[in-house]
Amino acid sequence: MKFELISEAVSCGARAGLITTDHGQIETPIFMPVGTVGAIKAVQMQDMKDDVKAQIILGNTYHLYLRPGMEIIEKAGGLHKFNSWDRPILTDSGGFQVFSLSANRKLKEDGAHFRSHIDGSKHVFTPEKVVDIQRSIGSDIMMALDECPPGTSDYDYARKSLTLTEKWLKRGWQHFKETEPRYGHSQAFFPIVQGCVYHDLRRESANFVAELGAEGNAIGGLAVGEPVEQMYEMIEVVNEILPVDRPRYLMGVGTPENILEAIDRGVDMMDCVMPTRNGRNGMLFTRHGIMNMRNKKWADDFSPIQEDGASVVDTQYSKAYLRHLFVAQEILAMQIASQHNLAFYLWLVKEARKHIISGDFKAWKTQMVENVTRRL
């Protein structure tokens, strides 16, 4: 994997870059749609390419390991062939999913012991095992196993958690270097910066990660309960240390406003389930503001969902029709809304890139934040 820095904003940390993988190039800043089990909820892969214009998607190690399992994915020839996606894929190591299973897991020196949410069976994720699983999946970018502490953790817990994450990272990084890809294309390994909301822990972790010299680096453990101001503060602290010549991936964030503020602070890659999850529940994000499509105000509004939309569905369907579909509990409503939201997120980061390169990102971002946070 290669990363080329194309342009940097003068008045803030925003950057435009280009990531090159064996499955294609990724223009940064980029938003990555989440395909947890190898599928983007309610959107077909061809639509992800043609309409949403996604350059990279995510898969999840925890979920794919449990179902369909590595035997099936290996027989298919890797996730790219299994789900018919021929562009780059990033896989999360499963650390966040194990964190969310607090009642069914134990974190030990050797790894994360947990019970499957599907059938209650016992499993262990070691740093080495998650590398092996991601080798079997065949993702272009794989993540290190880490613990994601809650954003409200006290200092002592955050300290212990970071110590464990760093021990796991050493082992995972070593195992990555000792193993080879399975399907003929290269794979990159991203370590993850942790440390909760504590400056000294975040700096320690960022320095530890930077010294590895990995092809890219991730910032984890944010948007997990801490105030948004602290999230932005931690991004700034970490990005002062992470190398400028490697992509920076902020994990699991977030709203359109969060994304713009993260880009402002030097983040290159982001992902979140919000576009599809909120879309399935009737919330549309647009360049003019947020719409709740169940509201009666849209019942006789026959104008397009968004006249200057980024997606085909924006101009193909009216607000009144989409509201009708949600009220009628029609599956098509979830498809239209999910496709629209993903296309909007991809449009947003593409516009951010344009304004970084043209030199007016800061002024554009200030106005856009005001727009995207407005309730329509």
Coordinates of C-alpha atoms in Angstrom, one line a residue:
M1 CA 0.0 0.0 0.0
K2 CA 1.2 3.5 -0.9
F3 CA 0.1 6.9 0.4
E4 CA 0.7 10.1 -1.5
L5 CA 0.0 13.5 0.1
I6 CA -1.5 15.7 -2.6
S7 CA -2.4 18.9 -0.7
E8 CA -2.6 20.4 2.8
A9 CA -4.8 23.2 4.0
V10 CA -3.1 26.4 5.2
S11 CA -5.4 27.3 8.0
C12 CA -5.9 23.9 9.6
G13 CA -4.8 20.3 9.5
A14 CA -7.0 19.1 6.6
R15 CA -5.2 17.0 3.9
A16 CA -5.9 15.5 0.5
G17 CA -4.1 12.4 -0.4
L18 CA -4.1 9.2 -2.5
I19 CA -3.9 5.6 -1.2
T20 CA -2.9 3.0 -3.7
T21 CA -3.8 -0.7 -3.1
D22 CA -3.7 -3.8 -5.3
H23 CA -7.5 -3.4 -5.6
G24 CA -7.5 0.2 -6.6
Q25 CA -6.9 3.8 -5.5
I26 CA -8.7 5.7 -2.7
E27 CA -8.9 9.5 -2.8
T28 CA -8.7 10.9 0.7
P29 CA -10.3 12.2 2.8
I30 CA -12.6 9.2 2.4
F31 CA -15.7 7.8 4.1
M32 CA -15.9 4.0 4.2
P33 CA -19.4 2.4 4.2
V34 CA -19.7 -0.4 6.7
G35 CA -20.4 -3.9 5.4
T36 CA -20.2 -5.7 8.7
V37 CA -21.0 -9.2 7.5
G38 CA -19.8 -8.7 4.0
A39 CA -22.8 -6.7 2.8
I40 CA -23.8 -3.0 3.0
K41 CA -27.3 -3.1 4.6
A42 CA -30.1 -2.6 2.1
V43 CA -27.7 -1.6 -0.8
Q44 CA -26.5 -3.9 -3.6
M45 CA -22.8 -4.0 -4.5
Q46 CA -23.4 -2.7 -8.0
D47 CA -25.2 0.3 -6.6
M48 CA -22.3 0.9 -4.2
K49 CA -20.1 1.3 -7.3
D50 CA -22.4 3.1 -9.7
D51 CA -24.5 5.3 -7.6
V52 CA -22.9 5.6 -4.1
K53 CA -19.4 5.7 -5.8
A54 CA -17.8 4.0 -2.8
Q55 CA -14.0 3.5 -3.2
I56 CA -13.5 1.2 -0.2
I57 CA -15.8 -0.7 2.1
L58 CA -15.5 -2.4 5.5
G59 CA -15.9 -5.9 6.7
N60 CA -15.8 -7.1 10.3
T61 CA -13.5 -9.9 11.6
Y62 CA -15.7 -10.9 14.5
H63 CA -18.9 -11.3 12.5
L64 CA -17.3 -12.9 9.4
Y65 CA -15.4 -15.3 11.7
L66 CA -18.6 -16.5 13.4
R67 CA -20.7 -16.5 10.2
P68 CA -20.2 -17.8 7.5
G69 CA -16.8 -18.8 9.0
M70 CA -13.3 -18.9 7.5
E71 CA -13.7 -22.2 5.7
I72 CA -16.4 -20.8 3.5
I73 CA -14.6 -17.5 2.8
E74 CA -11.4 -19.4 2.0
K75 CA -13.2 -21.7 -0.4
A76 CA -14.7 -18.7 -2.1
G77 CA -11.2 -17.3 -2.6
G78 CA -11.5 -14.4 0.0
L79 CA -14.1 -11.8 0.8
H80 CA -13.6 -9.9 -2.5
K81 CA -14.8 -12.9 -4.5
F82 CA -17.4 -14.0 -1.9
N83 CA -19.3 -10.7 -2.0
S84 CA -18.4 -9.5 -5.5
W85 CA -16.6 -6.4 -4.5
D86 CA -13.4 -5.8 -6.6
R87 CA -12.3 -2.6 -4.9
P88 CA -10.4 -2.2 -1.6
I89 CA -11.7 -3.7 1.7
L90 CA -10.7 -2.8 5.2
T91 CA -11.5 -5.2 8.1
D92 CA -11.9 -4.2 11.7
S93 CA -10.2 -6.7 14.0
G94 CA -13.3 -7.3 16.1
G95 CA -12.0 -5.4 19.2
F96 CA -15.0 -3.1 19.3
Q97 CA -17.4 -5.9 19.0
V98 CA -15.8 -7.8 21.8
F99 CA -15.9 -4.6 23.9
S100 CA -19.6 -4.3 23.2
L101 CA -20.1 -7.9 24.6
S102 CA -19.1 -6.8 28.1
A103 CA -21.4 -9.4 29.7
N104 CA -20.0 -12.3 27.6
R105 CA -16.2 -11.7 27.5
K106 CA -13.1 -11.6 29.6
L107 CA -9.9 -9.9 28.6
K108 CA -6.7 -11.7 29.5
E109 CA -3.0 -11.5 28.8
D110 CA -3.3 -14.0 26.0
G111 CA -6.3 -12.4 24.3
A112 CA -10.1 -11.8 24.4
H113 CA -12.2 -14.7 25.6
F114 CA -15.9 -14.4 24.5
R115 CA -19.1 -16.2 23.8
S116 CA -20.7 -15.9 20.4
H117 CA -23.8 -13.7 20.3
I118 CA -25.3 -16.2 17.8
D119 CA -25.1 -19.5 19.7
G120 CA -23.2 -18.9 22.9
S121 CA -20.2 -20.9 21.8
K122 CA -16.8 -20.1 23.4
H123 CA -14.0 -18.4 21.4
V124 CA -10.7 -16.7 21.9
F125 CA -9.2 -13.9 19.9
T126 CA -5.5 -13.6 20.3
P127 CA -3.5 -10.9 18.5
E128 CA -2.1 -13.6 16.3
K129 CA -5.4 -15.2 15.5
V130 CA -7.0 -12.0 14.3
V131 CA -4.1 -11.5 11.9
D132 CA -4.7 -15.1 10.6
I133 CA -8.4 -14.5 10.2
Q134 CA -7.8 -11.3 8.3
R135 CA -5.3 -13.2 6.1
S136 CA -8.2 -15.6 5.3
I137 CA -10.6 -12.8 4.7
G138 CA -8.1 -11.1 2.3
S139 CA -8.8 -7.5 3.2
D140 CA -6.5 -4.9 1.7
I141 CA -6.1 -3.2 5.1
M142 CA -6.3 -5.2 8.4
M143 CA -6.5 -3.8 11.9
A144 CA -4.6 -4.8 15.1
L145 CA -6.5 -6.4 18.0
D146 CA -7.1 -3.8 20.7
E147 CA -9.3 -3.1 23.7
C148 CA -11.7 -0.2 23.3
P149 CA -12.4 1.2 26.8
P150 CA -15.6 3.2 27.4
G151 CA -15.1 7.0 26.9
T152 CA -16.1 7.5 30.6
S153 CA -13.3 5.1 31.9
D154 CA -11.3 6.4 34.9
Y155 CA -7.6 6.9 34.5
D156 CA -6.6 3.6 36.2
Y157 CA -8.8 1.5 33.9
A158 CA -7.6 3.4 30.8
R159 CA -4.0 2.9 31.9
K160 CA -4.4 -0.9 32.3
S161 CA -6.3 -1.1 29.1
L162 CA -3.6 0.7 27.1
T163 CA -0.9 -1.5 28.6
L164 CA -2.8 -4.6 27.4
T165 CA -3.5 -3.1 23.9
E166 CA 0.3 -2.3 23.5
K167 CA 1.2 -5.9 24.5
W168 CA -1.3 -7.2 22.0
L169 CA 0.0 -4.8 19.3
K170 CA 3.6 -6.0 19.7
R171 CA 2.5 -9.6 19.1
G172 CA 0.1 -8.8 16.3
W173 CA 2.7 -6.7 14.5
Q174 CA 5.3 -9.4 14.8
H175 CA 2.9 -12.1 13.5
F176 CA 1.9 -9.9 10.6
K177 CA 5.5 -9.6 9.6
E178 CA 6.0 -13.4 9.8
T179 CA 3.0 -14.3 7.7
E180 CA 2.1 -13.8 4.0
P181 CA -1.1 -12.9 2.1
R182 CA -3.2 -15.8 0.9
Y183 CA -4.7 -14.6 -2.4
G184 CA -1.9 -12.9 -4.3
H185 CA -2.5 -9.3 -3.3
S186 CA -0.7 -7.2 -0.6
Q187 CA -2.2 -6.5 2.8
A188 CA -1.4 -3.5 5.1
F189 CA -1.6 -3.6 8.9
F190 CA -2.8 -0.6 10.9
P191 CA -2.1 -0.3 14.6
I192 CA -4.6 1.5 16.7
V193 CA -4.0 4.5 19.1
Q194 CA -5.9 4.1 22.3
G195 CA -5.8 6.0 25.7
C196 CA -9.4 7.1 26.3
V197 CA -9.6 10.9 27.0
Y198 CA -6.2 11.3 28.8
H199 CA -3.6 13.4 27.1
D200 CA -0.6 11.5 28.4
L201 CA -2.0 8.1 27.5
R202 CA -2.9 9.2 24.0
R203 CA 0.5 10.7 23.5
E204 CA 2.2 7.5 24.8
S205 CA 0.1 5.4 22.5
A206 CA 0.6 7.6 19.5
N207 CA 4.4 7.5 19.9
F208 CA 4.3 3.7 20.4
V209 CA 2.2 3.3 17.2
A210 CA 4.3 5.8 15.2
E211 CA 7.5 4.0 16.0
L212 CA 6.3 0.8 14.3
G213 CA 6.4 2.4 10.9
A214 CA 3.2 0.7 9.7
E215 CA 1.7 1.7 6.3
G216 CA -1.1 3.5 8.1
N217 CA -2.4 4.2 11.6
A218 CA -5.8 4.3 13.2
I219 CA -7.3 6.3 16.1
G220 CA -9.7 4.2 18.1
G221 CA -11.7 4.5 21.3
L222 CA -13.5 7.7 20.4
A223 CA -17.2 8.4 20.0
V224 CA -17.8 5.8 22.7
G225 CA -19.4 8.0 25.4
E226 CA -17.1 10.9 25.8
P227 CA -18.2 14.5 25.1
V228 CA -17.7 15.5 21.5
E229 CA -15.3 18.3 22.5
Q230 CA -13.0 15.7 24.1
M231 CA -13.1 13.6 21.0
Y232 CA -11.9 16.5 18.9
E233 CA -9.3 17.3 21.4
M234 CA -7.9 13.8 21.4
I235 CA -7.8 13.8 17.6
E236 CA -5.6 16.9 17.7
V237 CA -3.3 15.4 20.4
V238 CA -2.8 12.2 18.4
N239 CA -2.3 13.8 15.0
E240 CA 0.5 16.0 16.4
I241 CA 2.4 12.8 16.7
L242 CA 1.3 10.4 14.0
P243 CA 3.5 10.6 10.9
V244 CA 2.2 12.9 8.2
D245 CA 3.3 10.6 5.4
R246 CA 0.9 7.8 6.4
P247 CA -2.9 7.8 6.3
R248 CA -4.8 8.4 9.5
Y249 CA -8.0 6.4 10.1
L250 CA -10.5 7.6 12.7
M251 CA -12.6 4.6 13.6
G252 CA -16.4 4.6 14.0
V253 CA -17.1 8.3 13.4
G254 CA -19.7 9.7 12.8
T255 CA -22.2 12.4 11.9
P256 CA -21.6 14.7 8.9
E257 CA -20.4 17.4 11.4
N258 CA -18.1 14.9 13.1
I259 CA -16.6 14.0 9.8
L260 CA -15.9 17.6 8.7
E261 CA -14.4 18.4 12.1
A262 CA -12.2 15.3 11.9
I263 CA -11.0 16.2 8.4
D264 CA -10.2 19.7 9.7
R265 CA -7.9 18.1 12.3
G266 CA -6.0 15.9 9.8
V267 CA -8.0 12.7 9.6
D268 CA -7.9 10.9 6.2
M269 CA -10.3 7.9 6.6
M270 CA -13.5 7.4 8.5
D271 CA -16.3 4.9 8.8
C272 CA -19.7 4.7 10.6
V273 CA -22.9 2.7 10.5
M274 CA -24.9 5.9 10.9
P275 CA -25.8 6.5 7.2
T276 CA -27.5 3.1 6.8
R277 CA -28.7 2.7 10.4
N278 CA -30.3 6.1 10.6
G279 CA -31.5 5.8 7.0
R280 CA -33.4 2.6 7.8
N281 CA -35.2 4.6 10.5
G282 CA -36.3 7.4 8.3
M283 CA -33.5 10.0 8.9
L284 CA -31.9 11.5 5.8
F285 CA -28.7 13.6 5.8
T286 CA -28.5 16.2 3.1
R287 CA -26.4 19.2 2.2
H288 CA -29.2 21.4 3.4
G289 CA -29.9 19.7 6.7
I290 CA -31.5 16.6 8.3
M291 CA -34.9 15.3 7.3
N292 CA -37.2 12.9 9.3
M293 CA -39.1 11.3 6.5
R294 CA -41.9 10.2 8.8
N295 CA -42.9 13.8 9.5
K296 CA -46.3 14.8 8.1
K297 CA -44.8 17.9 6.6
W298 CA -43.5 15.7 3.7
A299 CA -46.8 14.1 3.0
D300 CA -47.7 16.3 0.0
D301 CA -44.2 17.6 -0.9
F302 CA -43.7 16.2 -4.4
S303 CA -40.3 17.8 -4.9
P304 CA -37.3 15.5 -5.3
I305 CA -35.6 14.2 -2.2
Q306 CA -32.7 16.5 -3.1
E307 CA -32.8 18.4 -6.3
D308 CA -29.0 18.8 -6.5
G309 CA -28.4 15.3 -5.1
A310 CA -25.4 13.1 -5.2
S311 CA -27.4 10.0 -5.8
V312 CA -29.7 8.8 -8.5
V313 CA -32.5 8.1 -6.0
D314 CA -32.4 11.8 -4.9
T315 CA -34.0 13.0 -8.1
Q316 CA -35.9 9.8 -9.0
Y317 CA -38.2 9.9 -6.0
S318 CA -40.2 12.6 -4.2
K319 CA -40.2 13.4 -0.5
A320 CA -43.9 12.5 -0.4
Y321 CA -43.3 9.1 -2.0
L322 CA -40.5 8.3 0.3
R323 CA -42.6 9.3 3.4
H324 CA -45.4 7.1 2.1
L325 CA -43.0 4.1 1.8
F326 CA -41.8 4.6 5.4
V327 CA -45.4 4.9 6.8
A328 CA -46.4 1.8 4.8
Q329 CA -43.3 0.0 6.2
E330 CA -42.2 -0.8 2.7
I331 CA -38.7 -2.3 2.4
L332 CA -37.9 0.0 -0.6
A333 CA -38.0 3.0 1.9
M334 CA -34.9 1.6 3.7
Q335 CA -33.1 0.9 0.4
I336 CA -33.7 4.5 -0.9
A337 CA -32.8 6.1 2.3
S338 CA -29.6 4.0 2.9
Q339 CA -28.5 4.6 -0.7
H340 CA -29.1 8.3 -0.4
N341 CA -27.3 8.7 2.9
L342 CA -24.2 6.8 1.7
A343 CA -24.1 8.8 -1.5
F344 CA -24.3 12.0 0.5
Y345 CA -21.5 11.0 2.9
L346 CA -19.3 10.2 -0.1
W347 CA -20.3 13.5 -1.8
L348 CA -19.4 15.3 1.4
V349 CA -15.8 14.0 1.6
K350 CA -15.3 14.5 -2.1
E351 CA -16.3 18.1 -1.8
A352 CA -14.0 18.5 1.3
R353 CA -11.2 17.2 -0.9
K354 CA -11.9 19.7 -3.6
H355 CA -11.9 22.6 -1.2
I356 CA -8.7 21.4 0.5
I357 CA -7.0 21.4 -2.9
S358 CA -8.5 24.7 -4.0
G359 CA -7.4 26.4 -0.7
D360 CA -10.8 27.4 0.8
F361 CA -11.6 24.4 2.9
K362 CA -11.9 26.3 6.2
A363 CA -14.5 28.8 5.0
W364 CA -16.4 26.0 3.1
K365 CA -16.4 23.7 6.2
T366 CA -17.7 26.4 8.5
Q367 CA -20.7 27.0 6.2
M368 CA -21.3 23.3 5.6
V369 CA -21.3 22.5 9.3
E370 CA -24.1 25.0 9.7
N371 CA -26.0 23.5 6.9
V372 CA -25.7 19.8 7.8
T373 CA -26.7 20.3 11.4
R374 CA -29.9 22.1 10.5
R375 CA -33.2 20.3 11.1
L376 CA -35.5 20.6 8.1

